[in-house]
Each structure stands twice: as structure tokens, then as C-alpha cells.
Coordinates of C-alpha atoms and ligand atoms in Angstrom, one line a residue:
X1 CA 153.2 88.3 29.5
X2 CA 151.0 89.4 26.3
X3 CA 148.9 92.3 28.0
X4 CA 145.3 93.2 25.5
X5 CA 144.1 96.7 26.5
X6 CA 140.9 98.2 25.0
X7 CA 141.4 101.5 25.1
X8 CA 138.3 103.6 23.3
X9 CA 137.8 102.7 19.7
X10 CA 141.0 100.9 19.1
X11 CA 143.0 98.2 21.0
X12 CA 147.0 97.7 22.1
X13 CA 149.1 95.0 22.9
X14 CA 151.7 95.9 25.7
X15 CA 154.3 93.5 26.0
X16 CA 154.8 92.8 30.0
X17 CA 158.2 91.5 31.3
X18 CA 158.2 90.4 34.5
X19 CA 162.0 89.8 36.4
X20 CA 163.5 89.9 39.7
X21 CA 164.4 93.3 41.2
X22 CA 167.9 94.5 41.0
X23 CA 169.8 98.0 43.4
X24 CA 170.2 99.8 40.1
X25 CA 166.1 99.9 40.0
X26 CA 166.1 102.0 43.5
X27 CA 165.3 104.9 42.3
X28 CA 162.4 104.2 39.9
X29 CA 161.0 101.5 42.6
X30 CA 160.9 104.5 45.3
X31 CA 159.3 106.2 43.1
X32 CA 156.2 104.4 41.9
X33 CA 155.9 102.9 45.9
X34 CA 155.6 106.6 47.2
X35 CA 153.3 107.2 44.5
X36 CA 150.9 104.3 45.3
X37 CA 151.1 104.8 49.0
X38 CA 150.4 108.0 48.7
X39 CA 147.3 107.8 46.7
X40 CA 146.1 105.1 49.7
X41 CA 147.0 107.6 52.6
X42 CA 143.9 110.5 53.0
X43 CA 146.1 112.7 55.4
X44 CA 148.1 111.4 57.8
X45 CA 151.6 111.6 59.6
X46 CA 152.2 108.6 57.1
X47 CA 152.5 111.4 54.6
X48 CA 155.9 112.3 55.9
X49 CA 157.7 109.5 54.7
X50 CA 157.6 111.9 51.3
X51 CA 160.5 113.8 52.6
X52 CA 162.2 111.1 54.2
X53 CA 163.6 108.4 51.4
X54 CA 165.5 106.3 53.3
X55 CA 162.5 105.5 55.7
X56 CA 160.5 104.8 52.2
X57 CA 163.4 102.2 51.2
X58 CA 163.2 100.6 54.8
X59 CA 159.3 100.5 54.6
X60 CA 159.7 99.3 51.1
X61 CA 162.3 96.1 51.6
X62 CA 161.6 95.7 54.9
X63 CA 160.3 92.1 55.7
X64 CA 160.3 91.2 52.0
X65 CA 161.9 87.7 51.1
X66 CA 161.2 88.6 47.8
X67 CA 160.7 92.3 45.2
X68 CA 159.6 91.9 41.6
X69 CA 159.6 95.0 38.9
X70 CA 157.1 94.6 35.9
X71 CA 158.3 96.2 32.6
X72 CA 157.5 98.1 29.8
X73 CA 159.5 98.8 27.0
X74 CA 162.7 98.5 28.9
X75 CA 161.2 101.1 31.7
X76 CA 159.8 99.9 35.4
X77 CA 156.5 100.6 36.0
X78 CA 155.6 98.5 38.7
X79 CA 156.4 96.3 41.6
X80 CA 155.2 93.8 43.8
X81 CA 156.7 91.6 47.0
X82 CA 156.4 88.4 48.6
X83 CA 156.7 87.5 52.1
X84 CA 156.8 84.1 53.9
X85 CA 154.9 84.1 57.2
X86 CA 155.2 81.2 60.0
X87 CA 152.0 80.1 59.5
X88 CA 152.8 78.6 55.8
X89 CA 151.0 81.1 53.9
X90 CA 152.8 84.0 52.1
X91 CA 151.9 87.7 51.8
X92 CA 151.3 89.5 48.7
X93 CA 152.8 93.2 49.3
X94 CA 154.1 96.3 47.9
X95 CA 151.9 96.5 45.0
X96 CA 151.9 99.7 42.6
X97 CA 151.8 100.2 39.3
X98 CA 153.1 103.4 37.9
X99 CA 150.1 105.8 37.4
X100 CA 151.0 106.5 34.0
X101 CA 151.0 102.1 33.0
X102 CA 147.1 101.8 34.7
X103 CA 145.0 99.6 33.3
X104 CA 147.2 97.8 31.0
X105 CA 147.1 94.3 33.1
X106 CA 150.6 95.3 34.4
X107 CA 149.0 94.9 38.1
X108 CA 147.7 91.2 36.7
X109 CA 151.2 90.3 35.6
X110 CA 152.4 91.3 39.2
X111 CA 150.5 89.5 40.9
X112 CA 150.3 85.9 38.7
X113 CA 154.2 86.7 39.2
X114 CA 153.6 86.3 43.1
X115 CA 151.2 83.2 42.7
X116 CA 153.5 81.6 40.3
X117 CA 156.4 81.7 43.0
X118 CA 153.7 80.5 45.8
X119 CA 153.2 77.4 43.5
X120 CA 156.4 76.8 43.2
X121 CA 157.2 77.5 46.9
X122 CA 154.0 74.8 48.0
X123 CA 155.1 72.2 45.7
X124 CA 158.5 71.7 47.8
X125 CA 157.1 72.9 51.5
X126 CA 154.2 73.4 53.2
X127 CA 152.9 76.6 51.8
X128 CA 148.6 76.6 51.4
X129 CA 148.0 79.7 50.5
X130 CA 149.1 83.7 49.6
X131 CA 147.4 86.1 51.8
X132 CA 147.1 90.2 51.9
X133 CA 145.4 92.8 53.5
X134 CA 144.8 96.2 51.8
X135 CA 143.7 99.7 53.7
X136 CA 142.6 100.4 50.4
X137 CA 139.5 102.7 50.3
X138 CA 139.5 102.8 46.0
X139 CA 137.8 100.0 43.8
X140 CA 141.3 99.3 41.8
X141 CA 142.9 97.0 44.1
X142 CA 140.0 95.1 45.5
X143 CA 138.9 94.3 42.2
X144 CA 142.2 93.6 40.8
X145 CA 142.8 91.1 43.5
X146 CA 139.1 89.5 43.5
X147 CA 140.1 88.9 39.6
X148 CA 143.6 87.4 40.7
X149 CA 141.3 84.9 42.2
X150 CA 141.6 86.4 45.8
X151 CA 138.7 86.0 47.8
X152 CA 137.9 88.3 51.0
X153 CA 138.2 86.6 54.3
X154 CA 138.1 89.1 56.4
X155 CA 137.4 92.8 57.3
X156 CA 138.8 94.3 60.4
X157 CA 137.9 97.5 61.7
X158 CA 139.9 100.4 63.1
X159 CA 142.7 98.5 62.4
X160 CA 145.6 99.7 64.1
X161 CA 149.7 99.4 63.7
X162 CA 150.5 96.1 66.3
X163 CA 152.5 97.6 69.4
X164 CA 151.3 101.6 68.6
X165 CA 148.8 103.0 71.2
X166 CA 146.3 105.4 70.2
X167 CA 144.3 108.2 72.3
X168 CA 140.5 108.5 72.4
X169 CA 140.3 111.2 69.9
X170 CA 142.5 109.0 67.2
X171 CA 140.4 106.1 67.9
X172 CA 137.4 108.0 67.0
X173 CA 138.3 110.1 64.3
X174 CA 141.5 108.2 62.6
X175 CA 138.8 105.7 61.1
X176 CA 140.6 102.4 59.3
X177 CA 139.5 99.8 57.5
X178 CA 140.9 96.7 56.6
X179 CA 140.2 93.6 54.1
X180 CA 142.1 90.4 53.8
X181 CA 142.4 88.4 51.4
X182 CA 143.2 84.9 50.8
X183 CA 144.2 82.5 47.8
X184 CA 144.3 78.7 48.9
X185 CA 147.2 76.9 46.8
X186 CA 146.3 73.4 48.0
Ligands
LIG1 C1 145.7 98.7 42.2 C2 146.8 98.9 41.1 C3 148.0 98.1 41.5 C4 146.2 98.3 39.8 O1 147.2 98.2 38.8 P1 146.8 98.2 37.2 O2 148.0 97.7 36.5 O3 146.2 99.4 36.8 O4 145.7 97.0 37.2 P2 145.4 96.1 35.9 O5 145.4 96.8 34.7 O6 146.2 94.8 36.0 O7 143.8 95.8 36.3 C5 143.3 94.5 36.5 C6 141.8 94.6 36.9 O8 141.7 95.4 38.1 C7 140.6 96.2 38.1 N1 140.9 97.6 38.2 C8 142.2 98.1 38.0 N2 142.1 99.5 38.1 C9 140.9 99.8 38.4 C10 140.2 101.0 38.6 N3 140.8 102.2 38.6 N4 138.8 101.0 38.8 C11 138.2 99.8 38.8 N5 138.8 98.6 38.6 C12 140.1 98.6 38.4 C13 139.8 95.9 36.8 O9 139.0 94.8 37.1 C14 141.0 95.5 35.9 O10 140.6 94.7 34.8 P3 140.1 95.4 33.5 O11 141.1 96.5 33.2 O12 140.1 94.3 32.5 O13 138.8 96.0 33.8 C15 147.1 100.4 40.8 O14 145.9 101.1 40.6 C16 147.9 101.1 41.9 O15 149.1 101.0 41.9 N6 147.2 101.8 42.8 C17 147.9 102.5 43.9 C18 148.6 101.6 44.9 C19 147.6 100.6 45.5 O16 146.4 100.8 45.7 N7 148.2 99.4 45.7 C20 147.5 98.3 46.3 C21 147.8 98.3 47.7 S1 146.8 97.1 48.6

């Protein structure tokens, strides 16, 4: 993808290259994840997975049929997932963008990659739609994904982890909000 940044009084083209993710990209995948998540997560337990990698490889891979890097000049700055639920939609997850490749369309690229393989994946079965939900409190990823041609369906609030219990005090103080969001294919 042919990414066109305006960036102050002159402009860029940044050459995108979109491609499957491979073991040898661990480390620089790990690394961008934490990053993102990190940014999303005030001050919480969820913090800890910093000093724990191989829980940060488990969180990242785990239920993903799918992982996609985005690249730049031969260096990963960015990754997204895909996921196919029961229900015949498929989840958009995992997206970061390495903090020093913002704004450059790099989170576009990831996720026309994801839409690209949910075309492909309703034209053979009985796929309708991609979905996510974001905890996101920041502008960048709701407006990234209202331009991707998301639209919200959805906020739940104090959402909570399915099967985790939590006291009075968390309830009232551990404040989350969540949007989701909802491309129809079909
Ligand atoms: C959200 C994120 C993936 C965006 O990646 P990106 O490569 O910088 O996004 P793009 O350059 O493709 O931006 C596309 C559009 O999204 C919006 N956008 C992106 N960053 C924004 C920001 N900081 N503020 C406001 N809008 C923003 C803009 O509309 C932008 O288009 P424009 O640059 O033409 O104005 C990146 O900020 C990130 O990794 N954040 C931390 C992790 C995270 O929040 N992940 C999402 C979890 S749900």
C-alpha cells in the first residue's frame, strides 16, 4: 500500500507492505503489542504482564486464527489479528502501530488487510461481517476505525472480563468502558 502523509509544510510517501506474520518477528511483535496495550491500560494489575513476556505472547496469539505485521522499510511496525467467531462474523484484534510509524496510514493498511481477508473469507462461507470492541479511552483508534468504515453498535458499560468476579469497591471505582464496532460484508 502507497501510504501519503502530510506532515507540516512538506509531504512523504511511505511505502506500506503488508504480509503474513512469521516466529522470527516475535520479538519486534511483543514489542509494539506491550507498547499499545500499555498506552490503553491507566493503572491496573494488567500492567504486570510488562515483566511477564510469555503471558504477553499467550495474550498476544491466543485465540487468533490469523496475525499480520505491516512494514516499513524492511522493519515491523505494526500488527493486527483476525479471529473467526461462531456467529459468522470475525473479530478485528491486536491492533498497534509502533509509536514511532503514527500517522502514516500504517493503522489503515492493517486494517483494509483484515477486511480484505473477511471478503475473501464471506465470498466462500457464511461470513456477514468483521466486528471489534476497543476499551480505548484515546480518539486514535475510534477514529481510525470509523474511517475503516466501522460503525459503532454498541457501548457497554463496566464491562468486565467474562468468568472474573469483582468486589463492590472494583465495581465502583475500576470504571470501563466499552464500544463495539461492526462492518457488515453482505
Ligand atoms: C490506534 C492506532 C493503531 C492508529 O495507528 P496509526 O498508524 O497511527 O493510524 P493511521 O495513520 O492509519 O490513522 C488513520 C486515521 O485514524 C485517525 N487517527 C490516528 N491517530 C490519531 C490520533 N492520535 N488522534 C486523532 N485521530 C487519529 C485519523 O483519522 C487518521 O487519519 P489522518 O491521519 O488522515 O487524519 C495507534 O495509535 C496505536 O497503536 N495506538 C495504541 C494501541 C491501540 O490503541 N490499539 C487499538 C486497540 S482497540
Amino acid at each position: 500500500m502507497q501510504a501519503h502523509k502530510a506532515n507540516g509544510n512538506f509531504t512523504e510517501d511511505v511505502t506500506v507492505v503488508m504480509r503474513r506474520y512469521t516466529p522470527s518477528d516475535n520479538k519486534e511483535v511483543l514489542r509494539i503489542f506491550q507498547e499499545g496495550m500499555m498506552e490503553m491500560v491507566a493503572d491496573t494489575a494488567f500492567r504486570g504482564l510488562l515483566y511477564h513476556p510469555e503471558s504477553q505472547l499467550l495474550y498476544a496469539a491466543i485465540t487468533v486464527h490469523c496475525l499480520w505485521v505491516a512494514e516499513i522499510g524492511g522493519s515491523v511496525v505494526g500488527l493486527v489479528a483476525a479471529h473467526c467467531l461462531q456467529d459468522g462474523s470475525i473479530e478485528l484484534l491486536r491492533m498497534s502501530v509502533d509509536r514511532r510509524f503514527r500517522r502514516q496510514r500504517v493503522g489503515v493498511a492493517l486494517g483494509q488487510q483484515v477486511l480484505k481477508f473477511a471478503r475473501l473469507c464471506a465470498s466462500s462461507s457464511t461470513t456477514t461481517s468483521v466486528v471489534l470492541g476497543t476499551t480505548a479511552y484515546m480518539a486514535a483508534p475510534h477514529r481510525l476505525y470509523l474511517a475503516l468504515g466501522f460503525r459503532c453498535v454498541g457501548i457497554t458499560e463496566g464491562f468486565s472480563t467474562p468468568g472474573i468476579e469483582r468486589s463492590l469497591l472494583e465495581r465502583a471505582f475500576y470504571r470501563v468502558r466499552h464500544h463495539h464496532y461492526k462492518v457488515d460484508l453482505k
